[in-house]
Amino acid sequence: MSFRREKGVPRGGPDGGDGGDGGNVVIKVFQGISTLIYYHYKKHFVAQDGRHGQGKDKKGKRGASITLKVPPGTLIKDEAGNILKDLKEKENFIVIARGGKGGRGNAKFKTSIHQSPREVEEGEEGEKKWLNLELKLIADVGIIGLPNAGKSTLISRISNARPKIAAYPFTTLRPHLGIVKMDDFSSFVVADLPGLIEKASEGKGLGDRFLRHIERSKILLHLVNVGDDFVKDSLKDFQIVNKELELYNPDLLKKPQLVVGNKLDLPGARVRFNKFNKEISEKFSVMGISAKTGEGIAQLISRLFTLIKEEEDRES
Ligand SMILES: Nc1nc2c(ncn2[C@@H]2O[C@H](COP(=O)(O)OP(=O)(O)OP(=O)(O)O)[C@@H](O)[C@H]2O)c(=O)[nH]1
Ligand SMILES: [Mg+2]
């Protein structure tokens, strides 16, 4: 509350300015951070209060906001476990607690019949909440392919993940994540996804429950069985999977896709691989491997690493 006092102005009116708004608490993704360990040690974060309004109609300063840094893939939940925000890489921040609005100064209460208001308004309380932060790994590479293509065999060979491997379809029932370590200590994350089949996008097989994991990966590694005798047409297999991706979300086909023919060690595989390669190499980059013997695996890893870097450069 304040009244104007000036020489020669005997009854100056009210001139108390409004209080400043409180600062916000913002949670924002930073690429350089990989864990939530900091929040294990420090749990209370408060943005600055708004400053008081002043005489001469001066509005108080806005309180400074604070920004909490979290790694990509952080899920923000309320105390009851409801997801408030899934911090994906594109929209990477949220104002999680708003500062209160500053109160009005007495200047705002002046009316024609109320010339010297002495009332002022308290500033609002800011929002307060308890949150649970949870880190969901985002795979750099999602391995897709029909059941039995050898996806789990491949991830077991290149990473620390150990999903079940067997010669029947739908061995893998949920996604497995593995970390691929490179010689120079860099690393990337791969996901072995359950096999997709025709009409998966309509719920067939394990359905589309896992397709959202594919949406999160930067790169798709499309594994195609070119070895087993029961595989009649690798091109057709390849197209079935891509069709399902398209039906689920056409944007998935815009992701960089490295096509990898697997089971080169089996008799007749090389002939089939060469044919397949010719059929699609105009549109896709293709490599051949044997997840079982290790043939082509080193080249595959370095190729994936290059593709991830390219994709990260493109995104930033
Ligand atoms: N000869 C040979 N067999 C392989 C190779 N890769 C995988 N297999 C075999 O193929 C079968 C299926 O392998 P998985 O890794 O379980 O296949 P998957 O793609 O994970 O299958 P789902 O989880 O059912 O979708 C297993 O019997 C593996 O041993 C390979 O490079 N060569
Ligand atoms: Mg599997």
mmCIF file of C-alpha atoms and ligand atoms in Angstrom:
data_model
loop_
_atom_site.group_PDB
_atom_site.id
_atom_site.type_symbol
_atom_site.label_atom_id
_atom_site.label_comp_id
_atom_site.label_asym_id
_atom_site.label_seq_id
_atom_site.Cartn_x
_atom_site.Cartn_y
_atom_site.Cartn_z
ATOM 1 C CA MET A 1 0.000 0.000 0.000
ATOM 2 C CA SER A 2 1.298 3.413 -0.847
ATOM 3 C CA PHE A 3 0.025 6.935 -1.474
ATOM 4 C CA ARG A 4 1.534 9.478 -3.721
ATOM 5 C CA ARG A 5 3.387 12.185 -1.809
ATOM 6 C CA GLU A 6 4.705 15.059 -3.781
ATOM 7 C CA LYS A 7 5.325 18.716 -3.143
ATOM 8 C CA GLY A 8 2.431 20.723 -4.499
ATOM 9 C CA VAL A 9 0.161 17.711 -4.814
ATOM 10 C CA PRO A 10 -1.801 17.821 -1.579
ATOM 11 C CA ARG A 11 -3.906 14.705 -1.859
ATOM 12 C CA GLY A 12 -2.036 12.338 -4.112
ATOM 13 C CA GLY A 13 -3.948 9.160 -4.863
ATOM 14 C CA PRO A 14 -2.996 5.559 -4.155
ATOM 15 C CA ASP A 15 0.088 4.358 -6.011
ATOM 16 C CA GLY A 16 0.943 0.960 -4.500
ATOM 17 C CA GLY A 17 2.091 -1.313 -7.336
ATOM 18 C CA ASP A 18 1.145 -4.970 -7.735
ATOM 19 C CA GLY A 19 3.314 -7.739 -6.335
ATOM 20 C CA GLY A 20 5.398 -9.797 -8.745
ATOM 21 C CA ASP A 21 4.334 -13.310 -9.720
ATOM 22 C CA GLY A 22 6.198 -16.193 -8.156
ATOM 23 C CA GLY A 23 8.678 -18.145 -10.249
ATOM 24 C CA ASN A 24 7.789 -21.491 -11.824
ATOM 25 C CA VAL A 25 9.368 -24.874 -11.289
ATOM 26 C CA VAL A 26 10.300 -26.290 -14.683
ATOM 27 C CA ILE A 27 11.539 -29.784 -15.502
ATOM 28 C CA LYS A 28 13.630 -29.955 -18.631
ATOM 29 C CA VAL A 29 15.505 -32.641 -20.533
ATOM 30 C CA PHE A 30 19.235 -32.296 -20.984
ATOM 31 C CA GLN A 31 20.975 -34.680 -23.344
ATOM 32 C CA GLY A 32 24.173 -34.729 -21.292
ATOM 33 C CA ILE A 33 22.489 -36.228 -18.220
ATOM 34 C CA SER A 34 21.962 -39.963 -17.971
ATOM 35 C CA THR A 35 20.604 -40.670 -14.501
ATOM 36 C CA LEU A 36 18.261 -39.278 -11.869
ATOM 37 C CA ILE A 37 20.750 -39.820 -9.058
ATOM 38 C CA TYR A 38 20.833 -36.120 -8.127
ATOM 39 C CA TYR A 39 17.195 -36.321 -7.031
ATOM 40 C CA HIS A 40 18.057 -39.160 -4.744
ATOM 41 C CA TYR A 41 20.041 -36.723 -2.637
ATOM 42 C CA LYS A 42 18.109 -33.512 -3.019
ATOM 43 C CA LYS A 43 14.339 -33.583 -2.936
ATOM 44 C CA HIS A 44 13.073 -30.074 -2.319
ATOM 45 C CA PHE A 45 13.120 -27.452 -4.991
ATOM 46 C CA VAL A 46 11.554 -24.047 -4.628
ATOM 47 C CA ALA A 47 11.345 -21.258 -7.174
ATOM 48 C CA GLN A 48 11.814 -17.692 -5.986
ATOM 49 C CA ASP A 49 8.954 -15.653 -4.522
ATOM 50 C CA GLY A 50 7.713 -12.636 -6.414
ATOM 51 C CA ARG A 51 8.934 -9.341 -4.907
ATOM 52 C CA HIS A 52 6.598 -6.897 -3.241
ATOM 53 C CA GLY A 53 5.065 -4.134 -5.238
ATOM 54 C CA GLN A 54 6.319 -0.632 -4.460
ATOM 55 C CA GLY A 55 5.151 2.934 -4.368
ATOM 56 C CA LYS A 56 4.952 5.007 -7.537
ATOM 57 C CA ASP A 57 2.991 2.175 -9.119
ATOM 58 C CA LYS A 58 6.050 0.018 -9.362
ATOM 59 C CA LYS A 59 5.197 -3.633 -9.950
ATOM 60 C CA GLY A 60 7.281 -6.084 -7.952
ATOM 61 C CA LYS A 61 9.792 -8.190 -9.841
ATOM 62 C CA ARG A 62 8.812 -11.631 -10.966
ATOM 63 C CA GLY A 63 10.443 -14.403 -8.921
ATOM 64 C CA ALA A 64 13.104 -16.384 -10.756
ATOM 65 C CA SER A 65 11.989 -19.780 -12.044
ATOM 66 C CA ILE A 66 14.113 -22.831 -11.438
ATOM 67 C CA THR A 67 14.830 -25.557 -13.935
ATOM 68 C CA LEU A 68 15.429 -29.128 -12.851
ATOM 69 C CA LYS A 69 17.552 -31.068 -15.300
ATOM 70 C CA VAL A 70 16.593 -34.626 -16.123
ATOM 71 C CA PRO A 71 17.782 -37.206 -18.674
ATOM 72 C CA PRO A 72 15.841 -37.998 -21.850
ATOM 73 C CA GLY A 73 13.214 -40.665 -21.213
ATOM 74 C CA THR A 74 12.122 -39.357 -17.802
ATOM 75 C CA LEU A 75 8.554 -40.052 -16.782
ATOM 76 C CA ILE A 76 6.990 -37.651 -14.334
ATOM 77 C CA LYS A 77 4.287 -39.125 -12.133
ATOM 78 C CA ASP A 78 2.192 -37.724 -9.338
ATOM 79 C CA GLU A 79 2.007 -39.351 -5.921
ATOM 80 C CA ALA A 80 -0.796 -41.643 -7.023
ATOM 81 C CA GLY A 81 1.313 -42.919 -9.908
ATOM 82 C CA ASN A 82 -0.515 -41.110 -12.717
ATOM 83 C CA ILE A 83 1.745 -40.012 -15.534
ATOM 84 C CA LEU A 84 1.816 -36.232 -15.729
ATOM 85 C CA LYS A 85 4.345 -36.089 -18.509
ATOM 86 C CA ASP A 86 6.463 -38.394 -20.597
ATOM 87 C CA LEU A 87 9.451 -36.312 -21.562
ATOM 88 C CA LYS A 88 10.113 -37.418 -25.087
ATOM 89 C CA GLU A 89 12.853 -35.809 -27.015
ATOM 90 C CA LYS A 90 10.842 -33.345 -29.088
ATOM 91 C CA GLU A 91 8.795 -31.469 -26.456
ATOM 92 C CA ASN A 92 11.338 -31.623 -23.770
ATOM 93 C CA PHE A 93 10.163 -29.548 -20.846
ATOM 94 C CA ILE A 94 7.160 -28.940 -18.628
ATOM 95 C CA VAL A 95 6.171 -26.235 -16.180
ATOM 96 C CA ILE A 96 5.357 -28.600 -13.366
ATOM 97 C CA ALA A 97 4.477 -26.107 -10.620
ATOM 98 C CA ARG A 98 3.352 -22.583 -11.397
ATOM 99 C CA GLY A 99 4.264 -19.677 -9.191
ATOM 100 C CA GLY A 100 1.373 -17.802 -7.605
ATOM 101 C CA LYS A 101 0.141 -14.577 -9.104
ATOM 102 C CA GLY A 102 1.278 -11.423 -7.348
ATOM 103 C CA GLY A 103 -1.389 -9.585 -5.369
ATOM 104 C CA ARG A 104 -2.789 -6.237 -6.479
ATOM 105 C CA GLY A 105 -1.501 -3.063 -4.913
ATOM 106 C CA ASN A 106 -3.890 -0.501 -3.478
ATOM 107 C CA ALA A 107 -3.705 1.601 -6.672
ATOM 108 C CA LYS A 108 -5.897 -1.031 -8.309
ATOM 109 C CA PHE A 109 -8.691 -0.558 -5.767
ATOM 110 C CA LYS A 110 -9.330 3.069 -6.559
ATOM 111 C CA THR A 111 -12.805 3.901 -7.856
ATOM 112 C CA SER A 112 -14.709 7.162 -8.357
ATOM 113 C CA ILE A 113 -16.308 6.893 -4.941
ATOM 114 C CA HIS A 114 -13.388 5.248 -3.202
ATOM 115 C CA GLN A 115 -10.463 7.578 -3.697
ATOM 116 C CA SER A 116 -8.099 6.444 -0.979
ATOM 117 C CA PRO A 117 -8.258 2.678 -0.831
ATOM 118 C CA ARG A 118 -6.209 1.098 1.877
ATOM 119 C CA GLU A 119 -6.880 -2.434 0.798
ATOM 120 C CA VAL A 120 -4.312 -4.617 -0.855
ATOM 121 C CA GLU A 121 -4.425 -8.200 -2.027
ATOM 122 C CA GLU A 122 -2.245 -11.018 -0.798
ATOM 123 C CA GLY A 123 -0.238 -12.786 -3.461
ATOM 124 C CA GLU A 124 -1.402 -16.300 -4.348
ATOM 125 C CA GLU A 125 0.353 -19.346 -3.045
ATOM 126 C CA GLY A 126 2.364 -21.098 -5.713
ATOM 127 C CA GLU A 127 1.644 -24.716 -6.640
ATOM 128 C CA LYS A 128 3.264 -27.373 -4.495
ATOM 129 C CA LYS A 129 3.534 -31.026 -5.300
ATOM 130 C CA TRP A 130 5.321 -34.248 -4.696
ATOM 131 C CA LEU A 131 6.478 -36.024 -7.832
ATOM 132 C CA ASN A 132 7.957 -39.360 -8.693
ATOM 133 C CA LEU A 133 10.560 -39.325 -11.420
ATOM 134 C CA GLU A 134 11.212 -42.511 -13.322
ATOM 135 C CA LEU A 135 13.757 -43.076 -16.057
ATOM 136 C CA LYS A 136 12.646 -45.110 -19.028
ATOM 137 C CA LEU A 137 15.484 -46.091 -21.286
ATOM 138 C CA ILE A 138 14.994 -45.091 -24.863
ATOM 139 C CA ALA A 139 16.583 -47.458 -27.321
ATOM 140 C CA ASP A 140 18.817 -45.942 -29.961
ATOM 141 C CA VAL A 141 18.218 -48.972 -32.133
ATOM 142 C CA GLY A 142 15.031 -51.042 -32.275
ATOM 143 C CA ILE A 143 15.444 -54.515 -33.759
ATOM 144 C CA ILE A 144 12.369 -55.491 -35.726
ATOM 145 C CA GLY A 145 11.535 -58.501 -37.857
ATOM 146 C CA LEU A 146 9.282 -61.518 -38.144
ATOM 147 C CA PRO A 147 9.308 -64.126 -35.381
ATOM 148 C CA ASN A 148 12.336 -66.409 -35.578
ATOM 149 C CA ALA A 149 14.439 -63.942 -37.603
ATOM 150 C CA GLY A 150 17.129 -64.137 -34.930
ATOM 151 C CA LYS A 151 16.523 -60.831 -33.155
ATOM 152 C CA SER A 152 17.183 -62.207 -29.688
ATOM 153 C CA THR A 153 20.254 -64.094 -30.876
ATOM 154 C CA LEU A 154 21.622 -60.860 -32.306
ATOM 155 C CA ILE A 155 21.027 -58.740 -29.214
ATOM 156 C CA SER A 156 22.606 -61.443 -27.042
ATOM 157 C CA ARG A 157 25.687 -61.354 -29.215
ATOM 158 C CA ILE A 158 26.162 -57.605 -29.323
ATOM 159 C CA SER A 159 24.938 -56.507 -25.883
ATOM 160 C CA ASN A 160 24.517 -57.509 -22.259
ATOM 161 C CA ALA A 161 20.863 -58.449 -22.774
ATOM 162 C CA ARG A 162 19.989 -62.145 -22.495
ATOM 163 C CA PRO A 163 16.481 -62.790 -23.768
ATOM 164 C CA LYS A 164 15.314 -66.335 -24.350
ATOM 165 C CA ILE A 165 16.231 -67.805 -27.719
ATOM 166 C CA ALA A 166 14.410 -70.714 -29.333
ATOM 167 C CA ALA A 167 13.471 -72.171 -32.675
ATOM 168 C CA TYR A 168 9.807 -71.325 -32.370
ATOM 169 C CA PRO A 169 7.952 -68.088 -33.013
ATOM 170 C CA PHE A 170 7.066 -65.644 -30.222
ATOM 171 C CA THR A 171 9.873 -66.699 -27.953
ATOM 172 C CA THR A 172 10.234 -63.100 -26.944
ATOM 173 C CA LEU A 173 7.153 -61.800 -25.171
ATOM 174 C CA ARG A 174 8.314 -58.408 -24.073
ATOM 175 C CA PRO A 175 10.991 -55.956 -25.203
ATOM 176 C CA HIS A 176 14.511 -56.408 -23.864
ATOM 177 C CA LEU A 177 17.020 -53.623 -23.720
ATOM 178 C CA GLY A 178 20.742 -54.146 -23.997
ATOM 179 C CA ILE A 179 23.741 -51.856 -23.945
ATOM 180 C CA VAL A 180 26.305 -52.250 -26.703
ATOM 181 C CA LYS A 181 29.757 -51.190 -25.500
ATOM 182 C CA MET A 182 32.275 -49.990 -28.048
ATOM 183 C CA ASP A 183 36.064 -50.169 -27.743
ATOM 184 C CA ASP A 184 36.369 -46.446 -27.116
ATOM 185 C CA PHE A 185 33.935 -46.592 -24.136
ATOM 186 C CA SER A 186 31.063 -45.110 -26.060
ATOM 187 C CA SER A 187 27.890 -47.147 -26.005
ATOM 188 C CA PHE A 188 24.378 -47.300 -27.336
ATOM 189 C CA VAL A 189 21.129 -48.987 -26.386
ATOM 190 C CA VAL A 190 19.398 -51.644 -28.485
ATOM 191 C CA ALA A 191 15.937 -53.094 -27.995
ATOM 192 C CA ASP A 192 14.945 -56.602 -29.003
ATOM 193 C CA LEU A 193 11.285 -56.386 -29.836
ATOM 194 C CA PRO A 194 8.824 -59.248 -30.014
ATOM 195 C CA GLY A 195 8.250 -60.525 -33.536
ATOM 196 C CA LEU A 196 5.764 -58.717 -35.714
ATOM 197 C CA ILE A 197 3.452 -60.599 -38.028
ATOM 198 C CA GLU A 198 0.887 -59.745 -40.637
ATOM 199 C CA LYS A 199 -2.051 -57.853 -39.071
ATOM 200 C CA ALA A 200 -0.028 -57.082 -35.945
ATOM 201 C CA SER A 201 -1.347 -53.548 -36.209
ATOM 202 C CA GLU A 202 -4.855 -54.995 -35.817
ATOM 203 C CA GLY A 203 -3.831 -56.951 -32.738
ATOM 204 C CA LYS A 204 -2.712 -60.277 -34.252
ATOM 205 C CA GLY A 205 0.101 -62.183 -32.617
ATOM 206 C CA LEU A 206 1.473 -60.077 -29.820
ATOM 207 C CA GLY A 207 -0.182 -57.224 -31.595
ATOM 208 C CA ASP A 208 0.843 -53.635 -31.609
ATOM 209 C CA ARG A 209 1.556 -53.348 -27.913
ATOM 210 C CA PHE A 210 5.233 -53.041 -28.611
ATOM 211 C CA LEU A 211 5.104 -50.821 -31.617
ATOM 212 C CA ARG A 212 5.282 -47.768 -29.391
ATOM 213 C CA HIS A 213 8.795 -48.833 -28.399
ATOM 214 C CA ILE A 214 9.664 -48.684 -32.047
ATOM 215 C CA GLU A 215 8.355 -45.131 -32.123
ATOM 216 C CA ARG A 216 10.917 -44.209 -29.526
ATOM 217 C CA SER A 217 14.005 -45.656 -31.200
ATOM 218 C CA LYS A 218 16.188 -43.502 -33.397
ATOM 219 C CA ILE A 219 17.021 -46.217 -35.866
ATOM 220 C CA LEU A 220 15.371 -49.421 -36.948
ATOM 221 C CA LEU A 221 17.387 -52.531 -37.571
ATOM 222 C CA HIS A 222 15.203 -54.698 -39.721
ATOM 223 C CA LEU A 223 16.374 -58.277 -39.389
ATOM 224 C CA VAL A 224 15.395 -60.635 -42.188
ATOM 225 C CA ASN A 225 15.876 -64.381 -42.152
ATOM 226 C CA VAL A 226 17.634 -65.361 -45.380
ATOM 227 C CA GLY A 227 18.932 -68.686 -44.086
ATOM 228 C CA ASP A 228 16.163 -71.072 -43.102
ATOM 229 C CA ASP A 229 14.722 -73.307 -45.792
ATOM 230 C CA PHE A 230 11.156 -72.550 -44.796
ATOM 231 C CA VAL A 231 11.704 -68.959 -45.796
ATOM 232 C CA LYS A 232 10.316 -68.788 -49.289
ATOM 233 C CA ASP A 233 10.629 -65.145 -50.043
ATOM 234 C CA SER A 234 12.705 -62.793 -47.903
ATOM 235 C CA LEU A 235 11.437 -59.781 -49.831
ATOM 236 C CA LYS A 236 7.866 -60.650 -48.938
ATOM 237 C CA ASP A 237 8.791 -61.112 -45.268
ATOM 238 C CA PHE A 238 10.468 -57.750 -45.317
ATOM 239 C CA GLN A 239 7.407 -56.111 -46.852
ATOM 240 C CA ILE A 240 5.021 -57.664 -44.326
ATOM 241 C CA VAL A 241 6.851 -56.065 -41.449
ATOM 242 C CA ASN A 242 7.105 -52.671 -43.112
ATOM 243 C CA LYS A 243 3.437 -52.792 -44.003
ATOM 244 C CA GLU A 244 2.560 -53.309 -40.333
ATOM 245 C CA LEU A 245 4.753 -50.399 -39.333
ATOM 246 C CA GLU A 246 3.036 -48.236 -41.884
ATOM 247 C CA LEU A 247 -0.452 -49.239 -40.765
ATOM 248 C CA TYR A 248 0.415 -48.471 -37.179
ATOM 249 C CA ASN A 249 2.075 -45.138 -37.862
ATOM 250 C CA PRO A 250 3.317 -44.064 -41.300
ATOM 251 C CA ASP A 251 6.021 -41.918 -39.707
ATOM 252 C CA LEU A 252 7.799 -45.094 -38.633
ATOM 253 C CA LEU A 253 8.831 -45.664 -42.226
ATOM 254 C CA LYS A 254 10.612 -42.314 -42.204
ATOM 255 C CA LYS A 255 13.051 -43.526 -39.571
ATOM 256 C CA PRO A 256 16.424 -44.629 -40.871
ATOM 257 C CA GLN A 257 16.164 -48.354 -41.467
ATOM 258 C CA LEU A 258 19.142 -50.632 -41.831
ATOM 259 C CA VAL A 259 18.185 -53.941 -43.375
ATOM 260 C CA VAL A 260 20.181 -56.926 -42.194
ATOM 261 C CA GLY A 261 20.001 -60.408 -43.697
ATOM 262 C CA ASN A 262 20.636 -63.012 -40.991
ATOM 263 C CA LYS A 263 21.689 -66.677 -40.828
ATOM 264 C CA LEU A 264 24.274 -66.407 -43.601
ATOM 265 C CA ASP A 265 25.936 -69.531 -42.178
ATOM 266 C CA LEU A 266 23.119 -71.791 -43.355
ATOM 267 C CA PRO A 267 23.328 -73.603 -46.704
ATOM 268 C CA GLY A 268 21.869 -71.624 -49.581
ATOM 269 C CA ALA A 269 21.675 -68.449 -47.492
ATOM 270 C CA ARG A 270 24.184 -66.472 -49.532
ATOM 271 C CA VAL A 271 22.319 -67.037 -52.777
ATOM 272 C CA ARG A 272 19.063 -65.923 -51.171
ATOM 273 C CA PHE A 273 20.763 -62.972 -49.556
ATOM 274 C CA ASN A 274 22.235 -61.764 -52.849
ATOM 275 C CA LYS A 275 18.873 -61.953 -54.546
ATOM 276 C CA PHE A 276 17.190 -60.070 -51.674
ATOM 277 C CA ASN A 277 19.955 -57.497 -51.621
ATOM 278 C CA LYS A 278 19.490 -56.769 -55.324
ATOM 279 C CA GLU A 279 15.758 -56.382 -54.848
ATOM 280 C CA ILE A 280 15.939 -53.699 -52.189
ATOM 281 C CA SER A 281 19.404 -52.136 -52.247
ATOM 282 C CA GLU A 282 18.202 -49.231 -54.338
ATOM 283 C CA LYS A 283 15.958 -48.063 -51.523
ATOM 284 C CA PHE A 284 17.611 -49.408 -48.375
ATOM 285 C CA SER A 285 21.091 -50.004 -47.062
ATOM 286 C CA VAL A 286 21.621 -53.710 -46.612
ATOM 287 C CA MET A 287 24.127 -55.849 -44.724
ATOM 288 C CA GLY A 288 24.527 -59.585 -44.242
ATOM 289 C CA ILE A 289 25.401 -61.300 -40.957
ATOM 290 C CA SER A 290 25.285 -64.499 -39.024
ATOM 291 C CA ALA A 291 24.193 -63.791 -35.478
ATOM 292 C CA LYS A 292 25.247 -67.332 -34.666
ATOM 293 C CA THR A 293 28.846 -67.376 -35.964
ATOM 294 C CA GLY A 294 29.518 -63.652 -35.579
ATOM 295 C CA GLU A 295 30.147 -62.991 -39.239
ATOM 296 C CA GLY A 296 29.612 -59.326 -40.116
ATOM 297 C CA ILE A 297 28.833 -58.344 -36.519
ATOM 298 C CA ALA A 298 31.726 -55.919 -35.993
ATOM 299 C CA GLN A 299 30.839 -54.092 -39.205
ATOM 300 C CA LEU A 300 27.200 -53.998 -38.148
ATOM 301 C CA ILE A 301 28.017 -52.412 -34.787
ATOM 302 C CA SER A 302 30.163 -49.688 -36.281
ATOM 303 C CA ARG A 303 27.552 -49.023 -38.938
ATOM 304 C CA LEU A 304 24.845 -48.642 -36.308
ATOM 305 C CA PHE A 305 26.997 -46.289 -34.311
ATOM 306 C CA THR A 306 27.550 -44.073 -37.359
ATOM 307 C CA LEU A 307 23.840 -44.019 -38.133
ATOM 308 C CA ILE A 308 22.985 -43.038 -34.546
ATOM 309 C CA LYS A 309 25.457 -40.165 -34.643
ATOM 310 C CA GLU A 310 24.042 -38.971 -37.956
ATOM 311 C CA GLU A 311 20.540 -39.095 -36.564
ATOM 312 C CA GLU A 312 21.547 -37.177 -33.431
ATOM 313 C CA ASP A 313 23.215 -34.498 -35.547
ATOM 314 C CA ARG A 314 20.113 -34.247 -37.670
ATOM 315 C CA GLU A 315 17.867 -33.860 -34.613
ATOM 316 C CA SER A 316 19.927 -31.188 -32.926
HETATM 317 N N1 LIG B 1 22.002 -70.992 -38.150
HETATM 318 C C1 LIG B 1 21.632 -69.882 -37.551
HETATM 319 N N2 LIG B 1 20.598 -69.879 -36.676
HETATM 320 C C2 LIG B 1 20.260 -68.722 -36.079
HETATM 321 C C3 LIG B 1 20.941 -67.503 -36.345
HETATM 322 N N3 LIG B 1 20.354 -66.524 -35.614
HETATM 323 C C4 LIG B 1 19.354 -67.118 -34.917
HETATM 324 N N4 LIG B 1 19.278 -68.431 -35.185
HETATM 325 C C5 LIG B 1 18.321 -69.410 -34.659
HETATM 326 O O1 LIG B 1 17.013 -69.003 -35.036
HETATM 327 C C6 LIG B 1 16.057 -69.339 -34.001
HETATM 328 C C7 LIG B 1 15.282 -68.113 -33.583
HETATM 329 O O2 LIG B 1 16.166 -67.197 -32.967
HETATM 330 P P1 LIG B 1 15.670 -66.070 -31.972
HETATM 331 O O3 LIG B 1 16.841 -65.209 -31.708
HETATM 332 O O4 LIG B 1 14.946 -66.652 -30.832
HETATM 333 O O5 LIG B 1 14.621 -65.322 -32.937
HETATM 334 P P2 LIG B 1 13.690 -64.070 -32.629
HETATM 335 O O6 LIG B 1 13.697 -63.227 -33.849
HETATM 336 O O7 LIG B 1 14.115 -63.415 -31.365
HETATM 337 O O8 LIG B 1 12.271 -64.751 -32.476
HETATM 338 P P3 LIG B 1 10.975 -64.251 -31.663
HETATM 339 O O9 LIG B 1 11.405 -63.828 -30.318
HETATM 340 O O10 LIG B 1 10.112 -65.449 -31.622
HETATM 341 O O11 LIG B 1 10.381 -63.135 -32.470
HETATM 342 C C8 LIG B 1 16.882 -69.938 -32.869
HETATM 343 O O12 LIG B 1 16.835 -71.331 -32.970
HETATM 344 C C9 LIG B 1 18.304 -69.446 -33.132
HETATM 345 O O13 LIG B 1 19.289 -70.306 -32.643
HETATM 346 C C10 LIG B 1 22.049 -67.537 -37.273
HETATM 347 O O14 LIG B 1 22.701 -66.535 -37.582
HETATM 348 N N5 LIG B 1 22.314 -68.743 -37.844
HETATM 349 MG MG MG B 2 13.173 -63.218 -29.677
#
